[in-house]
């Protein structure tokens, strides 16, 4: 659009449509604080939106575009910047028309597209099907989903206009939307300090959510105000006169009673109507901060202050930026009167909250503000900010305070789970239930399968798939972020170790019992109580664990059970090593035994059974006290993979390692590690750590490697 064209030429004076949509009014409002070029951009966004929504209607029968224009007008009254207004005019096009975020970015730039996209994401979240108790989490979720405060402001304006046009909806829908407004949106407006939006949302929400009570209360308040009109005007006059005498430039007005806050006070604090409504409120607005304190002193000499009710929010502002002095006085007939004292700048912040800062940002760029009042407001704001640091810093603080560092996601049933930022599917599973975490095998996010380490984002719906016999994986510890998952995974691993040891202990004791011609059922027998006492342990499992860990000799335990004193003539049959005993049986690291090797084993206190090759050089000749040699043999077809080492000398040639590796892979072995042991100009000796099924498998591997022409020598490492 040609920026030299005067604004008035944008409209056709006979275009009744645009007149009825409020476009000229919007532009007139924008003229008070935006550049003509910026206004043209907003207008261009309007034309684009009108075309996109062409043919769509609101429930009221109005053309759809009336709604986004009304939302933009609300934001213009808050003096929001041009990008925010463009986004407001376009706020429903992604959700309700075929326009994509990319198209918006190409047409209006990244900033506007991001804002519209942000609003659309909030719109997609459906609160209707969820429990009331979750309202607080919904509010946090909404805030956590947005990094740009303007998205929330557009959403609030959107909701406010929808509330203003709620008449067109069915009664049931009115009630649902009204409750949602009271539970979600009004508190957010309050949190951001946007007082006037909050009050309007509450008033409208109350009237639709509880229409009967609203009507009754409204009538009661009207009567009470009429009754007290004289008292209110007397106090107003007394304060105004005294301010004039003291030379304080300012205004005083009786504050309106807000029906919803009366309703809430009556309901939550169970206070009677008379008590709630007999409290009178006044607001005193002065020119500068010094005069706030002067006005306060003056007020305290006019009426007696109620002890303990004075609050200085000027020195210590509320987290949403609100500043004011609050005090409660005993009025003319002893009725308590509440007084708020603040400057015009503070009053502006009290009304617009966070949104007030965009005006500051915008106006600083341009000095040619039309309304003189606005200039004063900036001066005041600057003065005010001197106490509280600069405006941007302040805004950042508000942001950190408001936007939580948490992730809010849904279960398939719509329940919200709060997780630490960076949380993964596993963290979610443990948040649902420890069992769900322990048994988690797969997961879907938004009905799509994802890896378990997938990070979650706000608003996603996560569905965890469990399997009855699944267990936590120690590898999960690498990526989980919540304390709960970490603790649960660790606990499970420890428990696993315990179960392995008990299982091995049981096998060892059963074998020893058989050797003594005793039945394994003795372990369950009545004599066990005596045995447990003799060993000072609480349960049979504890005793078996001690055996499994090598802290007790199985034969001694068996003898105790069999009540046989010193008869050691029995021959204990060998323990069968399966390779799947877990932590309780250790294959020695020094000689790395594999199935097929001649083996022996001994108990080592605290270590359990350690298996060595019979030709291992590290086996102590006379074992230490407490260690017991054990007869062991391999199971015929052991399961599992065993680690072994081979040394291969090869002539130096390019690509030789690759051909060795492919030979090893061909026979289904894995290379766990490879290091260069020795190297000279002609040859290199490599040390491979391999996983094999047993001696026969190893022989097969070595045969394959010998066939490689570069291989000079090959042998198993025997330490
Ligand atoms: Mn909308």
XYZ file of C-alpha atoms and ligand atoms in Angstrom:
720
model
C 0.000 0.000 0.000
C 1.277 3.457 -0.909
C 2.145 5.167 2.354
C 1.685 8.640 0.837
C -2.046 8.070 0.496
C -3.870 9.956 3.274
C -5.682 7.789 5.765
C -9.080 9.199 4.971
C -8.699 7.819 1.449
C -8.665 4.299 2.886
C -12.380 4.343 3.384
C -15.115 4.781 0.950
C -17.513 7.109 2.814
C -20.387 5.156 1.320
C -19.057 1.783 2.458
C -21.734 0.989 5.008
C -20.127 -2.350 5.786
C -16.883 -0.913 7.053
C -18.788 1.692 9.019
C -20.805 -0.992 10.732
C -17.703 -3.056 11.536
C -16.254 -0.094 13.400
C -13.233 0.236 11.114
C -13.237 4.060 10.982
C -13.551 4.145 14.775
C -10.635 1.765 15.126
C -8.468 3.863 12.820
C -9.450 7.055 14.612
C -8.387 5.495 17.895
C -5.093 4.351 16.370
C -4.408 7.863 15.061
C -4.010 9.040 18.623
C -0.827 7.069 19.121
C 0.397 5.185 16.006
C 2.213 6.342 12.847
C 0.091 6.613 9.681
C 2.239 3.877 8.128
C 1.492 1.591 11.083
C -2.222 2.313 10.829
C -2.102 1.371 7.158
C -0.558 -1.961 8.116
C -3.365 -2.627 10.593
C -5.867 -1.717 7.895
C -4.154 -4.046 5.439
C -4.412 -6.839 8.013
C -8.116 -6.039 8.347
C -8.658 -6.356 4.567
C -6.819 -9.690 4.596
C -8.834 -10.982 7.559
C -12.145 -9.807 6.068
C -11.389 -11.740 2.909
C -10.322 -14.865 4.789
C -13.485 -14.849 6.930
C -15.689 -13.986 3.955
C -19.039 -15.781 4.207
C -18.532 -16.814 7.872
C -20.959 -15.605 10.498
C -21.001 -15.185 14.242
C -23.783 -16.874 16.206
C -25.455 -13.451 16.363
C -25.704 -13.426 12.557
C -23.119 -10.656 12.147
C -20.323 -11.131 9.601
C -17.414 -12.836 11.379
C -14.900 -10.013 10.810
C -16.838 -7.821 13.285
C -15.392 -9.939 16.081
C -11.657 -9.557 15.316
C -12.189 -5.835 14.697
C -13.883 -5.485 18.103
C -10.989 -7.358 19.722
C -8.547 -4.966 18.052
C -10.519 -1.975 19.330
C -10.247 -3.261 22.893
C -6.495 -3.580 22.466
C -6.294 -0.129 20.867
C -7.973 1.300 23.963
C -5.087 -0.238 25.892
C -2.658 1.458 23.463
C -1.099 -1.784 22.248
C 1.504 -1.693 19.479
C 0.848 -2.152 15.746
C 1.979 -5.811 15.570
C -0.372 -6.697 18.394
C -3.292 -4.982 16.623
C -2.531 -6.678 13.321
C -2.440 -10.006 15.110
C -5.729 -9.148 16.852
C -7.464 -8.478 13.537
C -6.073 -11.781 12.215
C -6.367 -13.780 15.429
C -8.870 -16.368 14.166
C -7.640 -16.875 10.595
C -5.334 -19.837 11.337
C -7.963 -21.560 13.463
C -11.068 -20.788 11.400
C -9.917 -20.291 7.802
C -7.447 -22.087 5.554
C -4.617 -19.586 6.103
C -1.314 -21.029 7.391
C 1.220 -19.492 9.732
C 3.736 -19.420 6.868
C 1.340 -17.470 4.667
C 0.848 -14.928 7.448
C 4.600 -14.639 7.937
C 5.103 -13.990 4.227
C 2.349 -11.384 4.190
C 2.828 -9.603 7.535
C 6.165 -10.745 8.922
C 7.346 -13.253 11.489
C 6.292 -11.271 14.562
C 2.612 -11.023 13.603
C 2.538 -14.669 12.463
C 4.024 -15.802 15.786
C 1.410 -13.864 17.731
C -1.504 -15.291 15.730
C -0.032 -18.778 16.020
C 0.313 -18.340 19.785
C -3.337 -17.300 20.122
C -4.429 -20.258 17.970
C -2.539 -22.699 20.193
C -4.363 -21.395 23.252
C -7.674 -21.633 21.405
C -7.034 -25.278 20.590
C -6.864 -26.250 24.242
C -10.271 -27.383 25.336
C -11.123 -26.674 28.940
C -14.718 -27.759 28.768
C -14.255 -31.443 29.515
C -12.062 -30.965 32.562
C -12.595 -30.788 36.278
C -12.884 -27.481 38.117
C -10.099 -28.423 40.496
C -7.689 -28.125 37.609
C -8.381 -24.442 36.934
C -5.162 -23.317 38.612
C -3.152 -25.676 36.432
C -4.961 -24.480 33.314
C -4.056 -20.902 34.107
C -0.429 -21.871 34.551
C -0.515 -23.940 31.386
C -1.848 -20.999 29.407
C 0.894 -18.763 30.708
C 3.584 -21.393 30.247
C 2.552 -21.807 26.613
C 3.238 -18.186 25.838
C 6.514 -16.371 25.895
C 5.016 -13.186 24.479
C 2.655 -11.419 26.816
C 0.791 -9.887 23.882
C -0.592 -13.347 23.036
C -2.300 -13.427 26.426
C -3.561 -9.869 25.998
C -5.137 -10.743 22.636
C -6.662 -13.855 24.176
C -8.112 -11.810 27.041
C -9.575 -9.239 24.642
C -10.970 -12.102 22.542
C -12.646 -13.569 25.613
C -13.991 -10.199 26.700
C -15.667 -9.627 23.348
C -17.046 -13.162 23.354
C -18.491 -12.520 26.815
C -20.065 -9.319 25.545
C -21.791 -11.261 22.777
C -22.713 -14.320 24.848
C -26.441 -13.619 24.492
C -26.467 -15.407 21.153
C -25.509 -18.722 22.795
C -27.721 -21.382 24.385
C -28.130 -21.083 28.179
C -26.077 -24.183 28.899
C -23.165 -22.989 26.787
C -23.417 -19.535 28.365
C -22.953 -21.074 31.803
C -19.989 -23.176 30.759
C -18.189 -20.284 29.084
C -19.000 -17.988 31.998
C -17.523 -20.401 34.560
C -14.429 -20.831 32.436
C -14.090 -17.052 32.283
C -14.335 -16.745 36.058
C -11.950 -19.601 36.728
C -9.343 -19.114 34.047
C -9.389 -15.746 32.317
C -10.369 -13.289 35.058
C -7.616 -14.591 37.377
C -5.070 -14.261 34.553
C -6.151 -10.670 33.948
C -5.771 -10.109 37.672
C -2.335 -11.715 37.675
C -1.229 -9.382 34.890
C -2.708 -6.424 36.728
C -5.238 -5.572 34.004
C -7.859 -4.447 36.430
C -10.548 -3.137 34.099
C -10.513 -6.291 31.941
C -10.682 -8.461 35.042
C -13.651 -6.519 36.432
C -15.568 -6.711 33.170
C -14.867 -10.436 32.818
C -16.015 -11.020 36.389
C -19.162 -8.951 36.040
C -20.196 -10.691 32.816
C -19.096 -14.107 34.048
C -21.064 -13.749 37.256
C -24.220 -12.631 35.444
C -24.210 -15.688 33.149
C -22.927 -18.287 35.610
C -25.353 -17.449 38.427
C -28.077 -15.324 36.805
C -30.494 -15.479 39.759
C -27.983 -14.605 42.438
C -26.576 -11.878 40.226
C -29.970 -10.203 39.909
C -30.775 -10.427 43.616
C -27.376 -9.125 44.664
C -27.461 -6.308 42.126
C -30.770 -5.096 43.458
C -29.599 -5.355 47.084
C -26.437 -3.381 46.331
C -28.403 -0.722 44.440
C -30.647 -0.233 47.459
C -27.756 -0.137 49.890
C -25.911 2.435 47.784
C -29.000 4.601 47.561
C -29.352 4.429 51.294
C -25.739 5.446 51.852
C -25.462 7.968 49.058
C -25.399 10.847 51.476
C -22.646 9.320 53.579
C -20.497 8.673 50.504
C -20.850 12.205 49.191
C -20.112 13.645 52.637
C -16.854 11.731 52.865
C -15.943 12.686 49.281
C -16.542 16.336 50.041
C -14.646 16.261 53.319
C -11.600 14.705 51.688
C -11.685 17.024 48.648
C -11.970 20.129 50.850
C -9.065 19.055 53.045
C -6.863 18.336 49.991
C -7.608 21.791 48.655
C -6.656 23.376 51.980
C -3.386 21.451 52.009
C -2.668 22.416 48.400
C -2.653 18.847 47.114
C -3.639 18.556 43.453
C -5.866 15.508 43.165
C -9.296 13.923 42.854
C -11.378 11.699 45.081
C -14.165 9.358 44.142
C -16.222 6.687 45.812
C -15.307 3.312 44.450
C -17.961 1.205 42.840
C -18.917 -2.050 44.485
C -18.117 -4.977 42.279
C -20.821 -7.585 42.499
C -18.580 -10.551 41.927
C -16.155 -9.562 44.665
C -19.068 -9.079 47.082
C -20.360 -12.505 46.057
C -16.933 -14.059 46.588
C -16.467 -12.433 49.993
C -19.863 -13.635 51.118
C -19.217 -17.137 49.856
C -15.584 -17.661 50.800
C -15.412 -15.802 54.078
C -19.075 -16.494 54.890
C -19.601 -12.862 55.810
C -23.131 -11.463 55.826
C -24.229 -9.152 53.031
C -24.656 -6.165 55.362
C -21.044 -6.383 56.516
C -19.651 -6.725 53.014
C -21.713 -3.946 51.515
C -21.315 -1.491 54.403
C -17.633 -1.182 53.648
C -17.121 1.987 51.616
C -14.241 2.421 49.263
C -12.645 5.648 48.012
C -9.862 6.284 45.554
C -7.678 9.353 45.805
C -5.550 10.130 42.770
C -2.842 12.803 43.107
C -0.102 14.247 40.889
C 3.076 12.846 42.387
C 4.323 10.180 44.776
C 5.276 12.635 47.557
C 1.720 13.846 47.694
C 0.441 10.294 48.217
C 2.111 10.277 51.614
C 0.969 13.834 52.375
C -2.599 12.865 51.469
C -2.313 9.813 53.718
C -1.233 11.926 56.710
C -4.072 14.305 56.038
C -6.574 11.427 55.878
C -5.342 9.963 59.141
C -5.945 13.295 60.857
C -9.398 13.558 59.277
C -10.620 10.102 60.384
C -9.181 7.669 62.892
C -7.165 4.889 61.153
C -7.882 1.247 61.902
C -4.700 -0.272 63.359
C -2.811 -2.815 61.287
C -4.608 -2.027 58.036
C -2.102 0.353 56.403
C -0.174 -1.065 53.417
C 2.543 0.710 51.431
C 2.503 -0.778 47.928
C 4.376 2.275 46.650
C 7.598 1.379 48.416
C 6.994 -2.329 47.802
C 4.894 -2.781 44.625
C 2.871 -5.951 44.057
C 4.406 -8.454 41.640
C 2.109 -7.316 38.823
C 3.427 -3.759 39.151
C 0.522 -2.388 41.190
C 1.426 0.595 43.376
C -0.779 2.366 45.891
C -1.174 3.247 49.554
C -4.009 1.374 51.270
C -5.562 2.299 54.565
C -8.819 1.701 56.436
C -10.427 4.498 58.482
C -13.379 4.785 60.823
C -15.817 6.967 58.886
C -18.356 9.540 60.099
C -20.740 7.040 61.726
C -18.044 4.570 62.650
C -18.409 2.643 59.365
C -15.084 1.385 58.096
C -13.941 3.145 54.927
C -11.212 1.822 52.647
C -8.937 4.355 50.966
C -6.526 3.837 48.073
C -4.087 6.650 47.340
C -1.925 6.749 44.229
C -0.560 8.924 41.430
C -2.137 9.138 37.977
C 0.661 6.997 36.591
C 0.075 4.358 39.223
C -3.639 4.532 38.513
C -2.915 3.811 34.883
C -0.850 0.769 35.809
C -3.586 -0.323 38.216
C -6.021 -0.224 35.341
C -3.944 -1.587 32.482
C -1.280 -3.536 34.377
C 1.326 -5.130 32.164
C -0.324 -3.642 29.091
C 0.608 -0.137 30.299
C 4.204 -0.855 29.403
C 3.535 -1.052 25.693
C 2.261 2.472 25.718
C 5.515 3.515 27.355
C 7.546 1.612 24.773
C 5.550 2.964 21.848
C 5.412 6.536 23.027
C 9.087 6.811 23.757
C 9.693 6.428 20.042
C 7.449 9.301 19.155
C 7.218 12.623 20.865
C 4.325 13.906 18.823
C 1.589 12.457 20.959
C -1.761 14.001 20.274
C -3.158 13.893 23.783
C -1.349 16.079 26.242
C -2.359 13.788 29.075
C -0.288 10.996 27.699
C 2.859 13.076 27.962
C 2.233 13.630 31.644
C 1.667 9.974 32.069
C 5.054 9.150 30.587
C 6.725 11.738 32.786
C 4.999 10.243 35.793
C 5.887 6.770 34.735
C 9.528 7.712 34.349
C 9.482 9.230 37.791
C 7.823 6.169 39.199
C 10.245 3.807 37.513
C 13.200 5.537 39.130
C 12.301 3.656 42.271
C 11.706 0.342 40.603
C 14.518 0.228 38.018
C 13.817 0.639 34.318
C 10.653 -0.458 32.606
C 12.164 -3.257 30.549
C 13.860 -4.743 33.564
C 10.598 -4.515 35.428
C 8.762 -6.239 32.611
C 11.336 -9.025 32.560
C 10.843 -9.560 36.260
C 7.093 -9.734 35.846
C 7.586 -12.263 33.071
C 9.831 -14.539 35.102
C 7.404 -14.295 37.953
C 4.342 -15.029 35.851
C 5.440 -17.562 33.282
C 6.233 -20.800 35.092
C 9.216 -22.951 34.245
C 7.122 -26.053 34.083
C 5.535 -28.218 31.440
C 1.816 -28.979 31.521
C 0.616 -32.033 29.633
C -2.582 -34.056 29.451
C -3.245 -37.699 30.181
C -5.561 -39.376 27.624
C -8.405 -38.710 30.085
C -7.689 -34.982 30.130
C -6.042 -34.795 33.521
C -3.161 -32.319 33.717
C 0.266 -33.418 34.864
C 2.791 -30.786 35.911
C 6.362 -31.747 35.060
C 9.696 -29.988 35.346
C 10.892 -28.274 32.179
C 12.667 -30.704 29.823
C 10.645 -33.654 31.098
C 10.440 -36.736 28.890
C 7.845 -39.433 28.246
C 9.381 -41.519 31.060
C 9.003 -38.638 33.531
C 5.366 -38.383 32.514
C 4.863 -42.136 32.995
C 6.267 -41.955 36.528
C 4.121 -38.886 37.249
C 1.014 -40.891 36.348
C 1.980 -43.791 38.620
C 5.150 -45.620 39.697
C 3.835 -48.813 38.114
C 3.179 -47.056 34.827
C 6.787 -45.824 34.836
C 8.228 -49.213 35.745
C 6.204 -51.007 33.042
C 6.480 -48.375 30.318
C 7.496 -49.842 26.946
C 6.242 -47.331 24.377
C 4.396 -44.034 24.168
C 2.280 -41.923 21.897
C 2.288 -38.137 21.845
C -0.694 -36.671 20.004
C -1.503 -40.204 18.833
C 1.896 -40.725 17.251
C 4.533 -43.192 18.462
C 7.635 -41.492 19.841
C 10.869 -42.675 21.487
C 10.755 -42.801 25.296
C 13.380 -40.089 25.581
C 11.152 -37.595 23.737
C 10.858 -34.217 25.488
C 7.351 -32.992 26.162
C 5.852 -29.584 25.462
C 2.919 -27.719 26.934
C -0.540 -28.876 25.986
C 0.466 -32.216 24.487
C -1.567 -35.325 25.198
C 0.577 -38.297 26.173
C -0.477 -41.925 26.147
C 1.844 -44.461 27.762
C 1.794 -48.106 26.712
C 2.749 -50.578 29.433
C 3.529 -54.266 29.492
C 2.891 -56.429 32.530
C 6.391 -57.933 32.735
C 8.415 -54.911 31.598
C 11.076 -53.304 33.790
C 12.821 -49.935 33.983
C 15.936 -49.577 31.928
C 19.055 -48.211 33.689
C 19.701 -46.176 30.511
C 16.658 -44.033 31.329
C 18.713 -42.390 34.059
C 20.592 -40.593 31.271
C 17.608 -38.487 30.261
C 14.934 -38.368 32.960
C 14.683 -35.021 34.767
C 12.208 -35.460 37.592
C 13.362 -36.553 41.021
C 10.542 -39.061 41.227
C 11.570 -41.000 38.100
C 15.206 -41.000 39.154
C 14.395 -42.385 42.603
C 12.016 -45.009 41.241
C 14.424 -46.280 38.583
C 17.244 -46.528 41.124
C 14.997 -48.305 43.627
C 14.029 -50.807 40.983
C 17.644 -51.559 40.091
C 18.483 -52.124 43.715
C 15.484 -54.378 44.095
C 16.617 -56.299 41.017
C 19.992 -56.910 42.612
C 18.243 -58.106 45.756
C 16.029 -60.522 43.823
C 19.010 -61.957 41.940
C 20.878 -62.595 45.171
C 17.872 -64.246 46.856
C 17.329 -66.457 43.834
C 20.958 -67.590 43.733
C 21.042 -68.102 47.509
C 17.968 -70.292 47.257
C 19.569 -72.470 44.580
C 22.762 -72.828 46.599
C 20.995 -73.729 49.830
C 18.645 -76.153 48.059
C 21.659 -77.945 46.575
C 23.331 -78.123 49.937
C 20.124 -79.469 51.503
C 19.912 -82.189 48.851
C 23.511 -83.122 49.568
C 22.491 -83.590 53.169
C 19.559 -85.738 52.040
C 17.132 -83.041 53.096
C 14.083 -81.892 51.195
C 14.154 -78.339 49.745
C 10.794 -77.882 51.451
C 12.672 -77.557 54.722
C 13.230 -73.925 53.679
C 9.517 -73.387 54.161
C 9.423 -75.675 57.216
C 8.645 -74.929 60.853
C 12.298 -75.100 61.858
C 13.064 -71.918 59.918
C 12.082 -69.678 62.849
C 14.872 -71.157 64.945
C 17.295 -70.946 62.023
C 16.514 -67.284 61.357
C 17.025 -66.490 64.999
C 20.349 -68.341 65.023
C 21.536 -66.229 62.087
C 20.004 -63.004 63.430
C 17.989 -62.282 60.290
C 14.361 -61.264 59.909
C 13.218 -63.396 56.992
C 14.162 -66.379 54.869
C 14.693 -64.026 51.899
C 17.183 -62.008 53.928
C 19.075 -65.170 54.817
C 19.076 -66.357 51.205
C 20.243 -62.930 50.045
C 23.208 -63.165 52.398
C 24.031 -66.563 50.931
C 23.626 -65.255 47.387
C 25.924 -62.339 48.107
C 28.508 -64.735 49.500
C 28.248 -63.488 53.053
C 27.167 -66.895 54.366
C 28.148 -70.387 53.321
C 25.246 -72.390 51.883
C 26.403 -75.622 53.502
C 26.420 -74.076 56.970
C 22.933 -72.690 56.440
C 21.726 -76.057 55.154
C 23.258 -77.826 58.147
C 21.562 -75.469 60.521
C 18.261 -76.191 58.827
C 18.938 -79.930 58.934
C 20.025 -79.722 62.575
C 23.195 -81.580 61.752
C 26.172 -80.455 63.724
C 29.591 -81.247 62.336
C 28.879 -83.795 59.639
C 30.811 -82.501 56.624
C 30.939 -85.787 54.808
C 28.263 -84.754 52.338
C 29.257 -84.000 48.791
C 27.658 -80.848 47.399
C 26.728 -81.206 43.723
C 28.198 -78.540 41.456
C 26.353 -75.266 40.988
C 25.194 -74.817 37.422
C 26.126 -71.483 35.844
C 23.549 -70.292 33.307
C 25.000 -66.921 32.492
C 21.730 -65.199 33.399
C 22.134 -65.015 37.168
C 22.436 -61.240 37.003
C 24.392 -59.381 39.609
C 24.813 -62.300 42.022
C 27.195 -64.324 39.842
C 30.225 -62.488 38.515
C 32.361 -63.799 35.702
C 35.841 -62.740 36.692
C 37.244 -59.809 34.738
C 40.776 -61.175 34.818
C 40.304 -64.391 32.832
C 36.878 -63.787 31.302
C 35.507 -67.337 31.352
C 33.100 -68.414 28.632
C 30.935 -71.542 28.338
C 33.160 -74.462 27.454
C 36.045 -73.275 29.664
C 36.942 -75.371 32.711
C 35.795 -73.214 35.606
C 35.803 -72.940 39.350
C 34.303 -70.393 41.676
C 34.469 -69.058 45.169
C 32.351 -66.937 47.398
C 33.756 -63.612 48.215
C 32.110 -61.727 51.070
C 29.980 -58.949 49.663
C 30.664 -59.976 46.074
C 28.788 -63.227 45.784
C 29.968 -65.991 43.519
C 32.999 -65.142 41.355
C 33.696 -67.540 38.503
C 37.247 -68.012 37.185
C 38.827 -70.235 34.582
C 40.674 -73.104 36.180
C 43.906 -71.991 34.510
C 43.524 -68.381 35.676
C 46.749 -67.131 37.174
C 44.976 -64.792 39.537
C 43.279 -67.461 41.628
C 44.828 -67.251 45.075
C 46.562 -70.469 46.113
C 45.089 -70.455 49.557
C 41.873 -68.540 49.669
C 41.219 -65.925 52.266
C 39.233 -66.469 55.412
C 35.513 -66.453 54.764
C 35.909 -67.458 51.155
C 34.579 -70.793 50.143
C 35.478 -72.740 47.016
C 32.536 -73.894 45.078
C 32.164 -76.631 42.559
C 30.604 -75.134 39.407
C 29.902 -76.210 35.870
C 28.300 -74.562 32.849
C 24.774 -75.335 31.889
C 24.636 -77.403 28.678
C 23.120 -74.615 26.599
C 23.846 -71.415 28.473
C 21.823 -68.370 27.535
C 23.244 -64.940 27.116
C 26.410 -63.364 25.811
C 29.823 -63.670 27.404
C 32.745 -61.334 27.131
C 36.169 -62.520 26.019
C 39.364 -61.060 24.585
C 41.469 -61.997 21.583
C 44.740 -60.603 20.307
C 45.211 -60.294 16.553
C 48.477 -59.313 14.834
C 47.977 -57.927 11.338
C 50.261 -56.486 8.703
C 49.744 -52.741 8.295
C 47.419 -52.257 5.435
C 44.655 -49.826 4.735
C 41.187 -51.152 5.477
C 42.335 -54.162 7.442
C 40.362 -53.242 10.549
C 37.202 -52.933 8.495
C 37.651 -56.395 7.029
C 38.296 -57.897 10.498
C 35.179 -56.200 11.802
C 33.030 -57.496 8.982
C 34.289 -61.071 9.559
C 33.381 -60.769 13.227
C 29.943 -59.444 12.389
C 29.403 -62.223 9.850
C 29.404 -64.806 12.624
C 27.062 -62.771 14.808
C 29.490 -61.522 17.378
C 29.756 -57.977 18.703
C 32.928 -55.990 19.112
C 32.642 -54.374 22.536
C 36.003 -52.683 22.336
C 39.162 -52.612 20.267
C 42.532 -51.120 21.230
C 45.975 -51.039 19.631
C 48.266 -53.132 21.804
C 51.536 -52.755 19.875
C 52.474 -51.110 16.644
C 55.612 -50.968 14.486
C 56.352 -50.143 10.854
C 55.192 -53.481 9.573
C 52.523 -54.793 11.860
C 49.925 -53.869 14.448
C 48.624 -55.939 17.305
C 44.977 -55.334 18.107
C 43.132 -56.346 21.241
C 39.484 -57.131 20.609
C 36.889 -57.460 23.349
C 34.083 -59.579 21.920
C 30.787 -60.949 23.109
C 30.379 -64.626 22.306
C 28.047 -67.484 23.159
C 30.857 -69.841 24.181
C 34.075 -71.573 23.152
C 32.630 -73.048 19.994
C 31.400 -69.648 18.876
C 34.823 -68.160 19.644
C 36.566 -70.854 17.619
C 34.296 -70.052 14.695
C 35.219 -66.366 14.939
C 38.944 -67.098 15.062
C 38.704 -69.418 12.061
C 37.037 -66.646 10.110
C 39.720 -64.143 11.074
C 42.569 -66.480 10.123
C 41.168 -66.489 6.610
C 41.913 -62.746 6.321
C 45.234 -62.559 4.376
C 46.660 -59.722 6.537
C 46.250 -61.688 9.783
C 49.647 -62.942 10.969
C 48.916 -64.306 14.443
C 45.786 -64.774 16.466
C 45.076 -66.047 19.961
C 42.846 -65.742 22.984
C 44.132 -63.517 25.744
C 44.917 -65.568 28.837
C 45.898 -63.443 31.771
Mn -11.815 -14.978 18.538
